[in-house]
Short mmCIF file of C-alpha atoms and ligand atoms in Angstrom, two decimals:
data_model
loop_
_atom_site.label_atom_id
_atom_site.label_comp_id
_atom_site.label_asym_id
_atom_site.label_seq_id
_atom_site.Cartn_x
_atom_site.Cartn_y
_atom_site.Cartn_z
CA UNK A 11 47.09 -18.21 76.22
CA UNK A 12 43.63 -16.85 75.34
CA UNK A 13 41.85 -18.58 73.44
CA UNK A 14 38.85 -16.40 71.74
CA UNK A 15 37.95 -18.43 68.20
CA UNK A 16 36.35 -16.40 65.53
CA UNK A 17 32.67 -17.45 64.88
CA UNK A 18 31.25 -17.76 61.25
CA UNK A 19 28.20 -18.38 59.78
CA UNK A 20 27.75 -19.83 56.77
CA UNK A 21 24.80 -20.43 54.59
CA UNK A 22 24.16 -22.68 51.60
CA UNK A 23 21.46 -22.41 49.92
CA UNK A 24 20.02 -26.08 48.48
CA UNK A 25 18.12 -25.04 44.98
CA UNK A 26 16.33 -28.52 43.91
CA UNK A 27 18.64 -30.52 41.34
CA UNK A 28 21.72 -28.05 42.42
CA UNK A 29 25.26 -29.53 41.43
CA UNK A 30 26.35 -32.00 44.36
CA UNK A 31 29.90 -30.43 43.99
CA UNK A 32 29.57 -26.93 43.61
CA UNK A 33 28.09 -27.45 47.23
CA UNK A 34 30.33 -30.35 48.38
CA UNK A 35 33.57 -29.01 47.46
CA UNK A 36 33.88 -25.46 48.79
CA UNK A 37 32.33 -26.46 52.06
CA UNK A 38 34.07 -29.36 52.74
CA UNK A 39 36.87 -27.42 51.87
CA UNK A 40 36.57 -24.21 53.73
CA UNK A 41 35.13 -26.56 56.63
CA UNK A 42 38.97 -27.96 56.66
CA UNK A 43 40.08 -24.88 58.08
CA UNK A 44 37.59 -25.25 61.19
CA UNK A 45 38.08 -25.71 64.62
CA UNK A 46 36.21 -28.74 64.63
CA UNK A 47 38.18 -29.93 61.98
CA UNK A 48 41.25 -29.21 63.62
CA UNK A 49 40.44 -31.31 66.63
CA UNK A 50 41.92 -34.25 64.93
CA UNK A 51 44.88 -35.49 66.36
CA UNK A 52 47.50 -34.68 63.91
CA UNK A 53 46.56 -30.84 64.19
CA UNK A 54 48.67 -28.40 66.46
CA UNK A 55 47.83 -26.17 69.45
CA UNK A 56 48.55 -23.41 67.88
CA UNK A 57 46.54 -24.76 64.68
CA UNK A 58 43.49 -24.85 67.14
CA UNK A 59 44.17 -21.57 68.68
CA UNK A 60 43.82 -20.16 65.40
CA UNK A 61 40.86 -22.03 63.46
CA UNK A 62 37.56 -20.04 63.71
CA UNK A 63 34.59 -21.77 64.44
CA UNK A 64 32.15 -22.42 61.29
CA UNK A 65 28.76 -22.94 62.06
CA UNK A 66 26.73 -24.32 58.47
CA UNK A 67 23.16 -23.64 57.91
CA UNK A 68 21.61 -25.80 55.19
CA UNK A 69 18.73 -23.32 53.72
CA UNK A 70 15.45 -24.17 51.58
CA UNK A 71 11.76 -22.91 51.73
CA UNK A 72 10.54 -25.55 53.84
CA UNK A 73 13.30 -26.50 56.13
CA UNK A 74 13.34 -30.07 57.51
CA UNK A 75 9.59 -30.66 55.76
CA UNK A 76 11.35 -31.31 52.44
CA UNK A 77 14.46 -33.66 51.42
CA UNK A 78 16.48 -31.82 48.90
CA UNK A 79 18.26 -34.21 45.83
CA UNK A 80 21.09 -32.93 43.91
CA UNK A 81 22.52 -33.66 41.00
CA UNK A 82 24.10 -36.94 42.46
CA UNK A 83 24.27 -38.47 46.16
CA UNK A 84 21.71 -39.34 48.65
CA UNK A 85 18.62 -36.64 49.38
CA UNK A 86 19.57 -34.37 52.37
CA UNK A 87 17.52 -32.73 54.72
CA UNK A 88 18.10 -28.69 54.84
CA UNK A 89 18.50 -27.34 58.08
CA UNK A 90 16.78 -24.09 58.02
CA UNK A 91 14.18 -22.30 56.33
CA UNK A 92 13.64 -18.96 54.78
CA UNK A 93 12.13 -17.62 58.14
CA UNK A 94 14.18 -20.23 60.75
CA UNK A 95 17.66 -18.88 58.97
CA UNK A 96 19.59 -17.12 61.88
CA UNK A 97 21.92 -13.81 61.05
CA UNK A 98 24.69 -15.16 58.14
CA UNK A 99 28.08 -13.72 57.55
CA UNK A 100 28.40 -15.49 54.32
CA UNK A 101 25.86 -17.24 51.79
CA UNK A 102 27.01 -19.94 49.18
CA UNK A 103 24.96 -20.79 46.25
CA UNK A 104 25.87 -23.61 44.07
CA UNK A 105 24.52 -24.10 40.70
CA UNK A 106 20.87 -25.31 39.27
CA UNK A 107 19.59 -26.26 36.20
CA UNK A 108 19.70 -23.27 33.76
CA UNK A 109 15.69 -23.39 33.79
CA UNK A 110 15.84 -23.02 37.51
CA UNK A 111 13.68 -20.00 38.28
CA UNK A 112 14.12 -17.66 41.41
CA UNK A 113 11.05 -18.39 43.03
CA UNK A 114 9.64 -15.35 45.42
CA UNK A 115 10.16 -16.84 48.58
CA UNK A 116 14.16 -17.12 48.05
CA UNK A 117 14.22 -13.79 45.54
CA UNK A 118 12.55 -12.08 48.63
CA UNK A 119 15.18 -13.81 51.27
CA UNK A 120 17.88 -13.02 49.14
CA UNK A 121 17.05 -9.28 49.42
CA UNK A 122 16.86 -9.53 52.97
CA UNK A 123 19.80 -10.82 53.84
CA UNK A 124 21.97 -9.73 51.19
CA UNK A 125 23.07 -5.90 52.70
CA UNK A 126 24.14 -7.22 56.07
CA UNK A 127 26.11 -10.40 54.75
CA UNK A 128 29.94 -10.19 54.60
CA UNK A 129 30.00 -12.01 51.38
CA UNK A 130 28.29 -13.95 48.69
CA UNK A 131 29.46 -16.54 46.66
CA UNK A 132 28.14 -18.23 43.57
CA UNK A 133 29.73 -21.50 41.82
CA UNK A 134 28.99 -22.59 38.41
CA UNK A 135 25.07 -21.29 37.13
CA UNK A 136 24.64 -20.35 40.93
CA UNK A 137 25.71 -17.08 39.61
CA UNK A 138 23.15 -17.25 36.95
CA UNK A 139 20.54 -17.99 39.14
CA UNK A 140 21.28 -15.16 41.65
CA UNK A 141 21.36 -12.89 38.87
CA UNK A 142 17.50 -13.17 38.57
CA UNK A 143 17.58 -10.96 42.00
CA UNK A 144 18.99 -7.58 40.10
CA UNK A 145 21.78 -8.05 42.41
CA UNK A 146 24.39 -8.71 40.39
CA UNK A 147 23.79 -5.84 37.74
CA UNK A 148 27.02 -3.87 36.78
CA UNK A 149 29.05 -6.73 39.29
CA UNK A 150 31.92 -8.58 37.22
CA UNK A 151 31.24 -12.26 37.91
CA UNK A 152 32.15 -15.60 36.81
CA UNK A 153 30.08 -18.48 35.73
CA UNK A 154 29.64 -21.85 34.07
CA UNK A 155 31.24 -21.14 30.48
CA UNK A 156 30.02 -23.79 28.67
CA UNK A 157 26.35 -22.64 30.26
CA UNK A 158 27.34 -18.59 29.24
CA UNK A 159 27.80 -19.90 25.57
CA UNK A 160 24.70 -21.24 25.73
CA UNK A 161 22.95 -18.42 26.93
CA UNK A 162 24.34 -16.21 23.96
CA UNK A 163 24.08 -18.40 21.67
CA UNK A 164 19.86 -18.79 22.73
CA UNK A 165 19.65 -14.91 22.92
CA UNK A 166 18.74 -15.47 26.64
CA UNK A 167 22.15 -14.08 28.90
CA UNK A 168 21.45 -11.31 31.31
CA UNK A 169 23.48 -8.24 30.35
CA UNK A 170 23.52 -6.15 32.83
CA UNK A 171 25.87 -8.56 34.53
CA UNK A 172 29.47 -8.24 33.33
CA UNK A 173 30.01 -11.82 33.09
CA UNK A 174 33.74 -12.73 33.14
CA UNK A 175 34.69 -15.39 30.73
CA UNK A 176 38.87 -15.98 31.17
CA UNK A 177 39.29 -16.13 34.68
CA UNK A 178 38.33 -19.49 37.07
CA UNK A 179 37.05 -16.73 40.05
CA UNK A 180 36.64 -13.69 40.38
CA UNK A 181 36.21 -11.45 43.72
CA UNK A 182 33.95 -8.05 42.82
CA UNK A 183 33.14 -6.20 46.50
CA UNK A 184 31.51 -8.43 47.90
CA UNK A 185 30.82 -11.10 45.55
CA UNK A 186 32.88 -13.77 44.82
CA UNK A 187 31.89 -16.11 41.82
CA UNK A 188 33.60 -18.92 40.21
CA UNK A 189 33.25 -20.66 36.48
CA UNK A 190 32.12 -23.98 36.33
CA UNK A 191 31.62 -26.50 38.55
CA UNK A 192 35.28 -27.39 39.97
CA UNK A 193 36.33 -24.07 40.20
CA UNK A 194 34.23 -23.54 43.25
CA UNK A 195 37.22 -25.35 45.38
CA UNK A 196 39.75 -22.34 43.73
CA UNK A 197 37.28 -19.60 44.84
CA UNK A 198 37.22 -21.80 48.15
CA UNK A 199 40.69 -21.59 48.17
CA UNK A 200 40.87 -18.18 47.38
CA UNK A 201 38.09 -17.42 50.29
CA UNK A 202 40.44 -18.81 53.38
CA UNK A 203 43.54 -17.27 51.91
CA UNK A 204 42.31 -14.02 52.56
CA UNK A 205 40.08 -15.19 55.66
CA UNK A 206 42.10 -17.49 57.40
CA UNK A 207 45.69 -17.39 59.11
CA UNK A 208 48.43 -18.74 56.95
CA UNK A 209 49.50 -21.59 58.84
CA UNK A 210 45.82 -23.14 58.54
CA UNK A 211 45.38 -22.52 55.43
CA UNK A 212 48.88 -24.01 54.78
CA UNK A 213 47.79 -26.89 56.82
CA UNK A 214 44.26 -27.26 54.66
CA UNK A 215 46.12 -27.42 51.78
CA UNK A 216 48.68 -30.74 53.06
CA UNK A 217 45.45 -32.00 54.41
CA UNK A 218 43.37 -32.14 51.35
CA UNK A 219 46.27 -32.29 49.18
CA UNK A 220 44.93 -29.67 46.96
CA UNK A 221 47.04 -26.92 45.10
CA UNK A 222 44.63 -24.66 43.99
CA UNK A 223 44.69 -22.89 41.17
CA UNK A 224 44.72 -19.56 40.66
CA UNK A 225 42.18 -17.59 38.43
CA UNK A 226 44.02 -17.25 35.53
CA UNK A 227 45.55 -18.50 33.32
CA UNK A 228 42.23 -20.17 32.93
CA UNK A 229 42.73 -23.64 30.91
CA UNK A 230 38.60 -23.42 29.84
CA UNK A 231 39.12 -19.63 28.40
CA UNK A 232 39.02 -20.86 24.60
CA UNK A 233 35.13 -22.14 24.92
CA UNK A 234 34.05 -18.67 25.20
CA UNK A 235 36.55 -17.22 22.34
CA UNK A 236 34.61 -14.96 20.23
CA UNK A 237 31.22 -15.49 22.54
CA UNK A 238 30.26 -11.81 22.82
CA UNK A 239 29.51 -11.71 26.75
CA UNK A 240 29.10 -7.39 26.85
C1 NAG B 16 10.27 -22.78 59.23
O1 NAG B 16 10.86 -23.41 60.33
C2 NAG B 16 10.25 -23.08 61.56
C3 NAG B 16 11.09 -23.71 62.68
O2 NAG B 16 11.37 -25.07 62.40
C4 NAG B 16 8.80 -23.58 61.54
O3 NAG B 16 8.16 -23.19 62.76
C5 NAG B 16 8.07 -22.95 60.36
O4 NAG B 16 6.77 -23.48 60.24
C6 NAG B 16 8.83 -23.23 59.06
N1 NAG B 16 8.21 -22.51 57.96
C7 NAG B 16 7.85 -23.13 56.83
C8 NAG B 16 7.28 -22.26 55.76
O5 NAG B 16 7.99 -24.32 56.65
C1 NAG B 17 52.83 -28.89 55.07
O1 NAG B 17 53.74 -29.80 54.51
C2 NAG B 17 55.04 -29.26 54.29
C3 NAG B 17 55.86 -30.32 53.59
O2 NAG B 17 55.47 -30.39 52.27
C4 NAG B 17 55.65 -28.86 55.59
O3 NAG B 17 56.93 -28.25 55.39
C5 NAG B 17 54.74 -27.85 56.29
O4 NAG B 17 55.24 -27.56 57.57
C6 NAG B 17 53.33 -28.43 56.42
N1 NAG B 17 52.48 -27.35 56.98
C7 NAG B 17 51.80 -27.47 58.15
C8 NAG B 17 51.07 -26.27 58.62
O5 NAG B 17 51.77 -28.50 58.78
#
């Protein structure tokens, strides 16, 4: 049988003090779905035949000069730079502070890259963050809803985003953004659904032992009742 592997790149993008999770849980979790992953010996041939190869790029401004720490867990080293960062398919960016500021440097890598990726995907504030680049003007996108409340409630939320406050994801083109923090392993789930051949992703899910959960009914929907988000 042939065996040709589809070939993904992936890049997440480490924002100092970024939520551990919102990083940790959708690539660990589309990384189950991987050919490397499915190496292990409980896996199939015709599991391997079918998992694409995922190549990760860990991206901040200074590349390997400058250990990264997160909102938990040990410091880690990025990978790449803003200049080092070979062609992506697909960029994750997991969540900051709410003070977090999009510096130049990334604002102007962000434009860069942003027309010839595939997708983009926010978890949590990472969605509030990536807003600061314009991009996400008119887009319908999720985010952290206890940090959206906020936001109104301090006069400072971006309108021009259509921020999305009853759903756990939500896919817009070619965004997809999830609501806080956990919900990053729904959109994850969401993302090798429609990526990835059924019988890994059914696979993926006995392996993690994770039902996800689709993006509505959303359980967290009542902390933004009568939060004016338009
Ligand atoms: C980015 O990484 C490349 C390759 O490691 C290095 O040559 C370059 O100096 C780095 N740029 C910055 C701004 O650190
Ligand atoms: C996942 O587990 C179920 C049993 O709950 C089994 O029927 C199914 O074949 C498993 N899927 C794969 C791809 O191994």
């Amino acid at each position: 049988m042939l065996f040709s592997p589809k070939n993904i790149t992936f890049g997440v993008l480490l924002i100092p003090g970024y939520q551990w999770l919102d990083a940790v849980g959708p690539v660990d979790y589309i990384n189950s779905h991987s050919h490397a992953m499915m190496q292990m010996p409980a896996a199939t041939e015709s599991l391997r035949a079918k998992a694409p190869i995922i190549n990760w790029h860990y991206i901040s401004s200074e590349g390997n000069f400058n250990p990264i720490s997160a909102s938990a867990g040990p410091p880690h080293i990025p990978t790449v730079n803003f200049t080092s960062c070979p062609p992506l398919d697909y960029l994750l960016i997991p969540g900051p502070a709410l003070s977090a500021r999009l510096y130049e440097e990334c604002s102007s890598f962000i434009h860069e890259r942003f027309s010839t990726l595939k997708g983009l995907l926010t978890v949590c504030t990472g969605s509030i963050y990536f807003a600061q680049s314009g991009l996400l003007d008119g887009v319908h996108v999720a985010s952290n809803k206890v940090a959206l409340k906020y936001l109104v409630e301090t006069g400072r939320l971006n309108r021009k985003v259509k921020w999305v406050g009853d759903k756990r994801f939500v896919r817009d083109g070619k965004i997809w953004s999830s609501a806080g923090i956990t919900s990053g392993l729904d959109l994850a789930a969401e993302f090798a659904r429609v990526h990835f051949d059924p019988e890994l992703v059914d696979f993926a899910r006995n392996l993690t032992e994770y039902d996800s959960n689709p993006a509505q009914p959303d359980p967290f929907a009542p902390i933004l009742d009568g939060v004016d988000l338009d």
